[in-house]
PDB file of C-alpha atoms in Angstrom:
ATOM      1  CA  MET A 179      97.473  87.565 134.086  1.00  0.00           C
ATOM      2  CA  PRO A 180      94.064  87.668 132.838  1.00  0.00           C
ATOM      3  CA  ALA A 181      92.054  90.612 134.034  1.00  0.00           C
ATOM      4  CA  ARG A 182      89.255  89.884 136.697  1.00  0.00           C
ATOM      5  CA  ALA A 183      85.875  91.241 136.468  1.00  0.00           C
ATOM      6  CA  THR A 184      86.254  93.192 139.876  1.00  0.00           C
ATOM      7  CA  ASP A 185      89.288  94.901 138.592  1.00  0.00           C
ATOM      8  CA  ALA A 186      88.532  98.727 137.806  1.00  0.00           C
ATOM      9  CA  ARG A 187      90.711  99.450 134.707  1.00  0.00           C
ATOM     10  CA  ARG A 188      90.744 102.160 132.171  1.00  0.00           C
ATOM     11  CA  ALA A 189      91.344 102.256 128.585  1.00  0.00           C
ATOM     12  CA  ALA A 190      90.890 105.171 125.938  1.00  0.00           C
ATOM     13  CA  VAL A 191      91.527 105.784 122.561  1.00  0.00           C
ATOM     14  CA  LEU A 192      93.458 108.914 121.580  1.00  0.00           C
ATOM     15  CA  GLY A 193      93.731 111.201 118.523  1.00  0.00           C
ATOM     16  CA  LYS A 194      92.627 114.447 116.666  1.00  0.00           C
ATOM     17  CA  PRO A 195      89.947 114.496 115.626  1.00  0.00           C
ATOM     18  CA  ILE A 196      88.385 111.786 117.797  1.00  0.00           C
ATOM     19  CA  ALA A 197      84.600 112.346 118.064  1.00  0.00           C
ATOM     20  CA  HIS A 198      83.876 110.082 115.174  1.00  0.00           C
ATOM     21  CA  SER A 199      85.829 107.064 116.610  1.00  0.00           C
ATOM     22  CA  LEU A 200      83.907 103.768 116.910  1.00  0.00           C
ATOM     23  CA  SER A 201      86.493 102.174 119.290  1.00  0.00           C
ATOM     24  CA  PRO A 202      84.608 103.048 122.429  1.00  0.00           C
ATOM     25  CA  VAL A 203      81.487 101.348 121.049  1.00  0.00           C
ATOM     26  CA  LEU A 204      83.673  98.168 120.357  1.00  0.00           C
ATOM     27  CA  HIS A 205      85.517  97.923 123.230  1.00  0.00           C
ATOM     28  CA  ARG A 206      82.705  98.654 125.623  1.00  0.00           C
ATOM     29  CA  ALA A 207      80.646  95.939 123.861  1.00  0.00           C
ATOM     30  CA  ALA A 208      83.389  93.560 124.532  1.00  0.00           C
ATOM     31  CA  TYR A 209      83.711  94.490 128.194  1.00  0.00           C
ATOM     32  CA  ASP A 210      80.099  93.876 128.705  1.00  0.00           C
ATOM     33  CA  GLU A 211      80.194  90.497 126.868  1.00  0.00           C
ATOM     34  CA  LEU A 212      83.321  89.202 128.843  1.00  0.00           C
ATOM     35  CA  GLY A 213      81.786  90.530 132.550  1.00  0.00           C
ATOM     36  CA  LEU A 214      84.372  93.285 133.009  1.00  0.00           C
ATOM     37  CA  THR A 215      81.768  95.447 134.760  1.00  0.00           C
ATOM     38  CA  ASP A 216      84.514  97.626 136.308  1.00  0.00           C
ATOM     39  CA  TRP A 217      86.336  98.464 133.095  1.00  0.00           C
ATOM     40  CA  SER A 218      85.937 101.698 131.168  1.00  0.00           C
ATOM     41  CA  TYR A 219      86.897 102.856 127.797  1.00  0.00           C
ATOM     42  CA  GLU A 220      86.725 106.505 126.639  1.00  0.00           C
ATOM     43  CA  ARG A 221      88.025 108.794 123.940  1.00  0.00           C
ATOM     44  CA  PHE A 222      90.209 112.029 124.438  1.00  0.00           C
ATOM     45  CA  GLU A 223      91.168 114.427 121.717  1.00  0.00           C
ATOM     46  CA  VAL A 224      94.979 114.645 122.011  1.00  0.00           C
ATOM     47  CA  ASP A 225      97.439 116.198 119.539  1.00  0.00           C
ATOM     48  CA  GLU A 226     101.181 115.193 118.945  1.00  0.00           C
ATOM     49  CA  ALA A 227     101.992 118.248 121.305  1.00  0.00           C
ATOM     50  CA  GLY A 228      99.623 117.067 123.957  1.00  0.00           C
ATOM     51  CA  LEU A 229     100.574 113.575 124.061  1.00  0.00           C
ATOM     52  CA  PRO A 230     103.798 113.356 126.531  1.00  0.00           C
ATOM     53  CA  GLY A 231     101.587 115.427 129.020  1.00  0.00           C
ATOM     54  CA  PHE A 232      98.569 112.852 128.700  1.00  0.00           C
ATOM     55  CA  PHE A 233     101.216 110.083 129.436  1.00  0.00           C
ATOM     56  CA  GLU A 234     102.707 111.715 132.353  1.00  0.00           C
ATOM     57  CA  LYS A 235      99.298 111.696 134.154  1.00  0.00           C
ATOM     58  CA  LEU A 236      98.412 108.251 133.634  1.00  0.00           C
ATOM     59  CA  GLY A 237      98.123 106.059 136.654  1.00  0.00           C
ATOM     60  CA  PRO A 238      98.301 102.399 137.603  1.00  0.00           C
ATOM     61  CA  GLU A 239      94.672 101.842 136.669  1.00  0.00           C
ATOM     62  CA  TRP A 240      95.350 102.111 133.136  1.00  0.00           C
ATOM     63  CA  ALA A 241      95.263  98.993 131.061  1.00  0.00           C
ATOM     64  CA  GLY A 242      96.071 100.324 127.576  1.00  0.00           C
ATOM     65  CA  LEU A 243      95.413 102.943 124.883  1.00  0.00           C
ATOM     66  CA  SER A 244      94.385 102.765 121.197  1.00  0.00           C
ATOM     67  CA  LEU A 245      95.971 105.270 119.009  1.00  0.00           C
ATOM     68  CA  THR A 246      94.769 106.991 115.815  1.00  0.00           C
ATOM     69  CA  MET A 247      95.938 109.851 113.658  1.00  0.00           C
ATOM     70  CA  PRO A 248      98.010 111.803 114.166  1.00  0.00           C
ATOM     71  CA  LEU A 249      99.850 109.720 117.019  1.00  0.00           C
ATOM     72  CA  LYS A 250     100.914 106.583 115.615  1.00  0.00           C
ATOM     73  CA  ARG A 251     104.462 107.642 115.266  1.00  0.00           C
ATOM     74  CA  ALA A 252     104.308 110.318 117.914  1.00  0.00           C
ATOM     75  CA  VAL A 253     103.823 107.663 120.586  1.00  0.00           C
ATOM     76  CA  ILE A 254     106.843 105.530 119.869  1.00  0.00           C
ATOM     77  CA  PRO A 255     109.445 107.799 121.998  1.00  0.00           C
ATOM     78  CA  LEU A 256     107.011 107.382 125.007  1.00  0.00           C
ATOM     79  CA  VAL A 257     106.877 103.720 125.270  1.00  0.00           C
ATOM     80  CA  ASP A 258     109.608 101.200 126.360  1.00  0.00           C
ATOM     81  CA  GLU A 259     109.271  98.932 123.575  1.00  0.00           C
ATOM     82  CA  ILE A 260     107.625  98.116 120.592  1.00  0.00           C
ATOM     83  CA  SER A 261     106.834  94.774 118.771  1.00  0.00           C
ATOM     84  CA  GLU A 262     108.325  93.863 115.435  1.00  0.00           C
ATOM     85  CA  THR A 263     104.950  94.361 113.571  1.00  0.00           C
ATOM     86  CA  ALA A 264     105.067  97.907 114.848  1.00  0.00           C
ATOM     87  CA  ALA A 265     108.502  98.580 114.249  1.00  0.00           C
ATOM     88  CA  SER A 266     107.966  97.380 110.524  1.00  0.00           C
ATOM     89  CA  VAL A 267     106.067 100.348 109.776  1.00  0.00           C
ATOM     90  CA  ASP A 268     107.159 102.834 112.470  1.00  0.00           C
ATOM     91  CA  ALA A 269     103.605 102.916 113.522  1.00  0.00           C
ATOM     92  CA  VAL A 270     102.130 101.929 116.943  1.00  0.00           C
ATOM     93  CA  ASN A 271      98.176 101.978 117.234  1.00  0.00           C
ATOM     94  CA  THR A 272      98.208 100.109 120.515  1.00  0.00           C
ATOM     95  CA  VAL A 273      99.922 100.583 124.012  1.00  0.00           C
ATOM     96  CA  VAL A 274      99.481  98.041 126.615  1.00  0.00           C
ATOM     97  CA  PHE A 275     100.561  98.831 130.239  1.00  0.00           C
ATOM     98  CA  ALA A 276     102.333  95.578 131.647  1.00  0.00           C
ATOM     99  CA  GLU A 277     102.026  94.722 135.371  1.00  0.00           C
ATOM    100  CA  ASP A 278     105.620  95.701 136.028  1.00  0.00           C
ATOM    101  CA  GLY A 279     105.052  99.238 134.426  1.00  0.00           C
ATOM    102  CA  ARG A 280     106.501  98.831 131.183  1.00  0.00           C
ATOM    103  CA  ARG A 281     104.824 100.611 128.277  1.00  0.00           C
ATOM    104  CA  ILE A 282     104.540  98.310 125.259  1.00  0.00           C
ATOM    105  CA  GLY A 283     103.674  99.417 121.729  1.00  0.00           C
ATOM    106  CA  ASP A 284     102.222  97.360 119.037  1.00  0.00           C
ATOM    107  CA  ASN A 285     100.316  97.549 115.969  1.00  0.00           C
ATOM    108  CA  THR A 286      97.057  95.548 115.249  1.00  0.00           C
ATOM    109  CA  ASP A 287      96.226  97.086 112.215  1.00  0.00           C
ATOM    110  CA  ILE A 288      98.401  94.717 110.322  1.00  0.00           C
ATOM    111  CA  PRO A 289      97.111  91.422 111.792  1.00  0.00           C
ATOM    112  CA  GLY A 290      93.893  93.012 111.755  1.00  0.00           C
ATOM    113  CA  MET A 291      93.728  93.489 107.838  1.00  0.00           C
ATOM    114  CA  VAL A 292      95.144  89.868 107.541  1.00  0.00           C
ATOM    115  CA  ALA A 293      92.155  88.453 109.634  1.00  0.00           C
ATOM    116  CA  ALA A 294      89.595  90.592 107.964  1.00  0.00           C
ATOM    117  CA  LEU A 295      90.877  89.118 104.572  1.00  0.00           C
ATOM    118  CA  ARG A 296      91.041  85.769 105.991  1.00  0.00           C
ATOM    119  CA  GLU A 297      87.409  85.869 107.277  1.00  0.00           C
ATOM    120  CA  HIS A 298      86.400  86.534 103.772  1.00  0.00           C
ATOM    121  CA  GLY A 299      88.550  83.493 102.468  1.00  0.00           C
ATOM    122  CA  ILE A 300      91.474  85.224 101.242  1.00  0.00           C
ATOM    123  CA  GLU A 301      94.458  83.293 102.527  1.00  0.00           C
ATOM    124  CA  GLN A 302      96.886  84.182  99.846  1.00  0.00           C
ATOM    125  CA  VAL A 303      96.981  86.042  96.506  1.00  0.00           C
ATOM    126  CA  GLY A 304      99.489  86.070  93.695  1.00  0.00           C
ATOM    127  CA  SER A 305      99.497  90.040  93.269  1.00  0.00           C
ATOM    128  CA  ALA A 306      97.564  92.909  94.678  1.00  0.00           C
ATOM    129  CA  ALA A 307      97.127  96.418  93.948  1.00  0.00           C
ATOM    130  CA  ILE A 308      96.901  99.520  96.563  1.00  0.00           C
ATOM    131  CA  LEU A 309      95.067 102.738  95.977  1.00  0.00           C
ATOM    132  CA  GLY A 310      97.046 105.389  97.788  1.00  0.00           C
ATOM    133  CA  ALA A 311     100.236 105.969  99.447  1.00  0.00           C
ATOM    134  CA  GLY A 312      99.573 107.221 103.030  1.00  0.00           C
ATOM    135  CA  ALA A 313     100.217 105.760 106.507  1.00  0.00           C
ATOM    136  CA  THR A 314      97.430 103.132 105.815  1.00  0.00           C
ATOM    137  CA  ALA A 315      99.022 102.209 102.605  1.00  0.00           C
ATOM    138  CA  SER A 316     102.179 101.153 104.221  1.00  0.00           C
ATOM    139  CA  SER A 317     100.126  99.020 106.885  1.00  0.00           C
ATOM    140  CA  ALA A 318      98.465  97.326 103.981  1.00  0.00           C
ATOM    141  CA  LEU A 319     102.067  96.471 102.306  1.00  0.00           C
ATOM    142  CA  ALA A 320     102.882  95.054 105.578  1.00  0.00           C
ATOM    143  CA  ALA A 321      99.833  92.736 105.520  1.00  0.00           C
ATOM    144  CA  LEU A 322     100.472  91.898 101.903  1.00  0.00           C
ATOM    145  CA  ALA A 323     103.881  90.796 102.903  1.00  0.00           C
ATOM    146  CA  ARG A 324     102.298  88.010 104.894  1.00  0.00           C
ATOM    147  CA  ILE A 325      99.734  87.004 102.066  1.00  0.00           C
ATOM    148  CA  CYS A 326     100.839  88.154  98.597  1.00  0.00           C
ATOM    149  CA  THR A 327     103.500  85.929  96.906  1.00  0.00           C
ATOM    150  CA  GLY A 328     103.974  88.092  93.650  1.00  0.00           C
ATOM    151  CA  GLU A 329     103.956  91.831  92.587  1.00  0.00           C
ATOM    152  CA  VAL A 330     101.796  94.826  94.397  1.00  0.00           C
ATOM    153  CA  VAL A 331     101.343  97.839  92.263  1.00  0.00           C
ATOM    154  CA  ALA A 332     100.649 101.063  94.171  1.00  0.00           C
ATOM    155  CA  TYR A 333      98.711 103.696  92.257  1.00  0.00           C
ATOM    156  CA  VAL A 334      99.992 107.037  93.585  1.00  0.00           C
ATOM    157  CA  ARG A 335      99.652 110.679  92.567  1.00  0.00           C
ATOM    158  CA  SER A 336     103.348 112.017  92.843  1.00  0.00           C
ATOM    159  CA  GLU A 337     106.863 110.610  92.547  1.00  0.00           C
ATOM    160  CA  ALA A 338     107.629 111.518  95.962  1.00  0.00           C
ATOM    161  CA  ARG A 339     104.826 109.063  97.025  1.00  0.00           C
ATOM    162  CA  ALA A 340     105.837 106.436  94.563  1.00  0.00           C
ATOM    163  CA  ALA A 341     109.406 106.726  96.125  1.00  0.00           C
ATOM    164  CA  GLU A 342     108.194 106.219  99.503  1.00  0.00           C
ATOM    165  CA  MET A 343     106.139 103.210  98.414  1.00  0.00           C
ATOM    166  CA  ARG A 344     109.026 101.672  96.911  1.00  0.00           C
ATOM    167  CA  GLN A 345     111.239 102.202 100.011  1.00  0.00           C
ATOM    168  CA  TRP A 346     108.491 100.542 102.092  1.00  0.00           C
ATOM    169  CA  GLY A 347     108.383  97.619  99.662  1.00  0.00           C
ATOM    170  CA  GLU A 348     112.223  97.204 100.137  1.00  0.00           C
ATOM    171  CA  ARG A 349     111.760  97.555 103.984  1.00  0.00           C
ATOM    172  CA  LEU A 350     109.205  94.814 104.168  1.00  0.00           C
ATOM    173  CA  ASP A 351     110.476  92.650 101.491  1.00  0.00           C
ATOM    174  CA  VAL A 352     107.579  93.163  99.097  1.00  0.00           C
ATOM    175  CA  GLU A 353     107.804  93.364  95.426  1.00  0.00           C
ATOM    176  CA  VAL A 354     106.430  97.009  94.792  1.00  0.00           C
ATOM    177  CA  ARG A 355     105.889  98.757  91.416  1.00  0.00           C
ATOM    178  CA  THR A 356     104.359 102.212  91.327  1.00  0.00           C
ATOM    179  CA  ALA A 357     102.028 103.630  88.776  1.00  0.00           C
ATOM    180  CA  ASP A 358     100.543 106.879  88.294  1.00  0.00           C
ATOM    181  CA  TRP A 359      96.869 107.592  89.685  1.00  0.00           C
ATOM    182  CA  ALA A 360      95.742 108.500  86.231  1.00  0.00           C
ATOM    183  CA  ASP A 361      95.872 104.748  85.504  1.00  0.00           C
ATOM    184  CA  ALA A 362      94.188 103.735  88.704  1.00  0.00           C
ATOM    185  CA  GLU A 363      91.448 102.016  86.738  1.00  0.00           C
ATOM    186  CA  GLN A 364      93.847  99.143  85.875  1.00  0.00           C
ATOM    187  CA  ALA A 365      94.320  98.343  89.595  1.00  0.00           C
ATOM    188  CA  LEU A 366      90.559  97.148  89.407  1.00  0.00           C
ATOM    189  CA  ARG A 367      91.599  94.052  87.592  1.00  0.00           C
ATOM    190  CA  ALA A 368      93.961  92.784  90.426  1.00  0.00           C
ATOM    191  CA  PRO A 369      93.015  89.612  92.461  1.00  0.00           C
ATOM    192  CA  LEU A 370      93.057  92.121  95.440  1.00  0.00           C
ATOM    193  CA  VAL A 371      92.525  95.646  95.598  1.00  0.00           C
ATOM    194  CA  ILE A 372      93.099  97.744  98.763  1.00  0.00           C
ATOM    195  CA  ALA A 373      91.883 101.225  98.655  1.00  0.00           C
ATOM    196  CA  THR A 374      93.542 103.197 101.352  1.00  0.00           C
ATOM    197  CA  THR A 375      92.411 106.791 100.292  1.00  0.00           C
ATOM    198  CA  PRO A 376      90.151 109.425 102.007  1.00  0.00           C
ATOM    199  CA  ALA A 377      86.366 109.495 101.459  1.00  0.00           C
ATOM    200  CA  GLY A 378      85.429 110.342  97.876  1.00  0.00           C
ATOM    201  CA  THR A 379      89.040 109.774  96.365  1.00  0.00           C
ATOM    202  CA  THR A 380      87.824 106.630  94.560  1.00  0.00           C
ATOM    203  CA  ASP A 381      84.360 107.689  93.533  1.00  0.00           C
ATOM    204  CA  ALA A 382      85.381 108.461  90.066  1.00  0.00           C
ATOM    205  CA  LEU A 383      86.609 104.642  89.574  1.00  0.00           C
ATOM    206  CA  ALA A 384      83.130 103.005  90.251  1.00  0.00           C
ATOM    207  CA  ALA A 385      82.190 103.262  86.769  1.00  0.00           C
ATOM    208  CA  ALA A 386      85.213 101.277  85.774  1.00  0.00           C
ATOM    209  CA  VAL A 387      84.619  98.165  88.106  1.00  0.00           C
ATOM    210  CA  PRO A 388      85.069  95.175  85.746  1.00  0.00           C
ATOM    211  CA  GLU A 389      82.473  92.639  84.929  1.00  0.00           C
ATOM    212  CA  ARG A 390      83.817  89.994  87.063  1.00  0.00           C
ATOM    213  CA  PRO A 391      85.803  91.939  89.949  1.00  0.00           C
ATOM    214  CA  ALA A 392      87.727  89.757  92.516  1.00  0.00           C
ATOM    215  CA  THR A 393      88.121  91.164  96.182  1.00  0.00           C
ATOM    216  CA  LEU A 394      88.056  94.868  97.325  1.00  0.00           C
ATOM    217  CA  PHE A 395      89.188  95.887 100.689  1.00  0.00           C
ATOM    218  CA  ASP A 396      88.080  99.639 101.359  1.00  0.00           C
ATOM    219  CA  VAL A 397      89.306 100.683 104.583  1.00  0.00           C
ATOM    220  CA  LEU A 398      86.660 103.184 104.830  1.00  0.00           C
ATOM    221  CA  TYR A 399      83.883 102.715 107.004  1.00  0.00           C
ATOM    222  CA  GLU A 400      81.891 105.928 107.124  1.00  0.00           C
ATOM    223  CA  PRO A 401      80.288 106.882 104.651  1.00  0.00           C
ATOM    224  CA  TRP A 402      79.406 103.235 103.764  1.00  0.00           C
ATOM    225  CA  PRO A 403      79.270 101.784 101.253  1.00  0.00           C
ATOM    226  CA  THR A 404      81.615 104.060  99.172  1.00  0.00           C
ATOM    227  CA  GLU A 405      80.645 104.317  95.426  1.00  0.00           C
ATOM    228  CA  LEU A 406      83.360 102.159  94.642  1.00  0.00           C
ATOM    229  CA  ALA A 407      82.439  99.367  96.985  1.00  0.00           C
ATOM    230  CA  ALA A 408      78.736  99.517  96.038  1.00  0.00           C
ATOM    231  CA  ARG A 409      79.419  99.015  92.279  1.00  0.00           C
ATOM    232  CA  TRP A 410      81.777  96.388  93.245  1.00  0.00           C
ATOM    233  CA  SER A 411      79.421  94.468  95.386  1.00  0.00           C
ATOM    234  CA  MET A 412      76.691  94.999  92.470  1.00  0.00           C
ATOM    235  CA  SER A 413      78.925  93.471  90.035  1.00  0.00           C
ATOM    236  CA  GLY A 414      79.366  90.311  92.200  1.00  0.00           C
ATOM    237  CA  GLY A 415      82.961  90.954  93.511  1.00  0.00           C
ATOM    238  CA  ALA A 416      83.901  90.409  97.333  1.00  0.00           C
ATOM    239  CA  VAL A 417      84.110  93.486  99.407  1.00  0.00           C
ATOM    240  CA  VAL A 418      86.044  93.826 102.929  1.00  0.00           C
ATOM    241  CA  SER A 419      84.999  97.047 104.622  1.00  0.00           C
ATOM    242  CA  GLY A 420      86.712  99.340 106.855  1.00  0.00           C
ATOM    243  CA  LEU A 421      84.392  98.297 109.860  1.00  0.00           C
ATOM    244  CA  ASP A 422      85.829  94.515 109.193  1.00  0.00           C
ATOM    245  CA  LEU A 423      89.221  96.058 109.755  1.00  0.00           C
ATOM    246  CA  LEU A 424      88.190  98.294 112.622  1.00  0.00           C
ATOM    247  CA  VAL A 425      86.524  95.138 114.465  1.00  0.00           C
ATOM    248  CA  HIS A 426      89.385  92.795 113.787  1.00  0.00           C
ATOM    249  CA  GLN A 427      92.122  95.141 115.144  1.00  0.00           C
ATOM    250  CA  ALA A 428      90.045  96.105 117.965  1.00  0.00           C
ATOM    251  CA  VAL A 429      89.556  92.252 119.057  1.00  0.00           C
ATOM    252  CA  LEU A 430      93.257  91.952 119.356  1.00  0.00           C
ATOM    253  CA  GLN A 431      93.492  95.322 121.368  1.00  0.00           C
ATOM    254  CA  VAL A 432      90.953  93.992 123.778  1.00  0.00           C
ATOM    255  CA  GLU A 433      92.662  90.466 124.053  1.00  0.00           C
ATOM    256  CA  GLN A 434      96.048  92.240 124.752  1.00  0.00           C
ATOM    257  CA  MET A 435      94.685  94.918 127.323  1.00  0.00           C
ATOM    258  CA  THR A 436      92.327  92.368 129.169  1.00  0.00           C
ATOM    259  CA  GLY A 437      94.411  89.292 128.942  1.00  0.00           C
ATOM    260  CA  ARG A 438      90.919  87.511 127.934  1.00  0.00           C
ATOM    261  CA  SER A 439      90.911  85.462 124.671  1.00  0.00           C
ATOM    262  CA  PRO A 440      89.038  85.222 122.427  1.00  0.00           C
ATOM    263  CA  ALA A 441      87.526  88.704 122.271  1.00  0.00           C
ATOM    264  CA  PRO A 442      83.905  88.820 121.118  1.00  0.00           C
ATOM    265  CA  LEU A 443      84.362  89.195 117.456  1.00  0.00           C
ATOM    266  CA  ASP A 444      80.446  88.976 116.432  1.00  0.00           C
ATOM    267  CA  VAL A 445      79.174  91.194 119.449  1.00  0.00           C
ATOM    268  CA  MET A 446      81.780  93.823 118.884  1.00  0.00           C
ATOM    269  CA  ARG A 447      80.600  93.765 114.908  1.00  0.00           C
ATOM    270  CA  ARG A 448      77.037  94.166 115.692  1.00  0.00           C
ATOM    271  CA  ALA A 449      77.658  96.916 118.181  1.00  0.00           C
ATOM    272  CA  GLY A 450      79.523  98.686 115.342  1.00  0.00           C
ATOM    273  CA  GLU A 451      77.073  98.161 112.889  1.00  0.00           C
ATOM    274  CA  LYS A 452      74.133  99.325 115.324  1.00  0.00           C
ATOM    275  CA  ALA A 453      76.178 102.586 116.001  1.00  0.00           C
ATOM    276  CA  LEU A 454      76.854 103.306 112.361  1.00  0.00           C
ATOM    277  CA  ALA A 455      73.252 102.878 111.506  1.00  0.00           C
ATOM    278  CA  ALA A 456      72.279 105.103 114.178  1.00  0.00           C
ATOM    279  CA  ARG A 457      74.560 107.809 112.407  1.00  0.00           C
TER     280      ARG A 457
END
């Protein structure tokens, strides 16, 4: 049932650390645009040990939660069901509280990635490269399962990480080949490069950007642009940012939590850009 403007409801983002999160800015901007004047969206610093206790205190006024690291897997035992998308990567970033009391876990990162790429004209690619092998890399693989028709090469730092990525490939039915991080410059020639590494990790690759790069999806949004994204853009390549991902996954969260669709994508993006500029 769609939410009414008079419904006083609560939502929040949980994680640790959490002070940097832009989610409150995005969700509140959506509530304002949708006329949900009695809705609130907060942030709470919660770790894995504190998550069960937080859930125990939630009352009927709660509409949903956004989960960031390190809670995306820790939350799974605390929900009543999870979507196929969330189950595919063992990661829940969204919990919606249904009217019947059920807690439903979902993952909006994966369709958010697909939507962000689509917005930049990327509907399908023949091959792709992933830089990194953490939790975001598995979500990237799941997104590529929907749009990539050929091989995905993952550039990683250890054989253990390489084995994990190959296992994710088998699970997601994606053709994955792994390569050593020392050869990561080769990734930059792919039709689509998804950088999933922490800030600073890809800086050394900026000098190796080819003359005519294709598309780079860098999941970071702060600091922005990364050195790799800046050089990529200067060379004429298309760049999809972490803010693009953040906004698109938040749009899906707002729609699920409020029952209102479509969520105001452009309003949410402008709010995020303004908040980042103020930092």
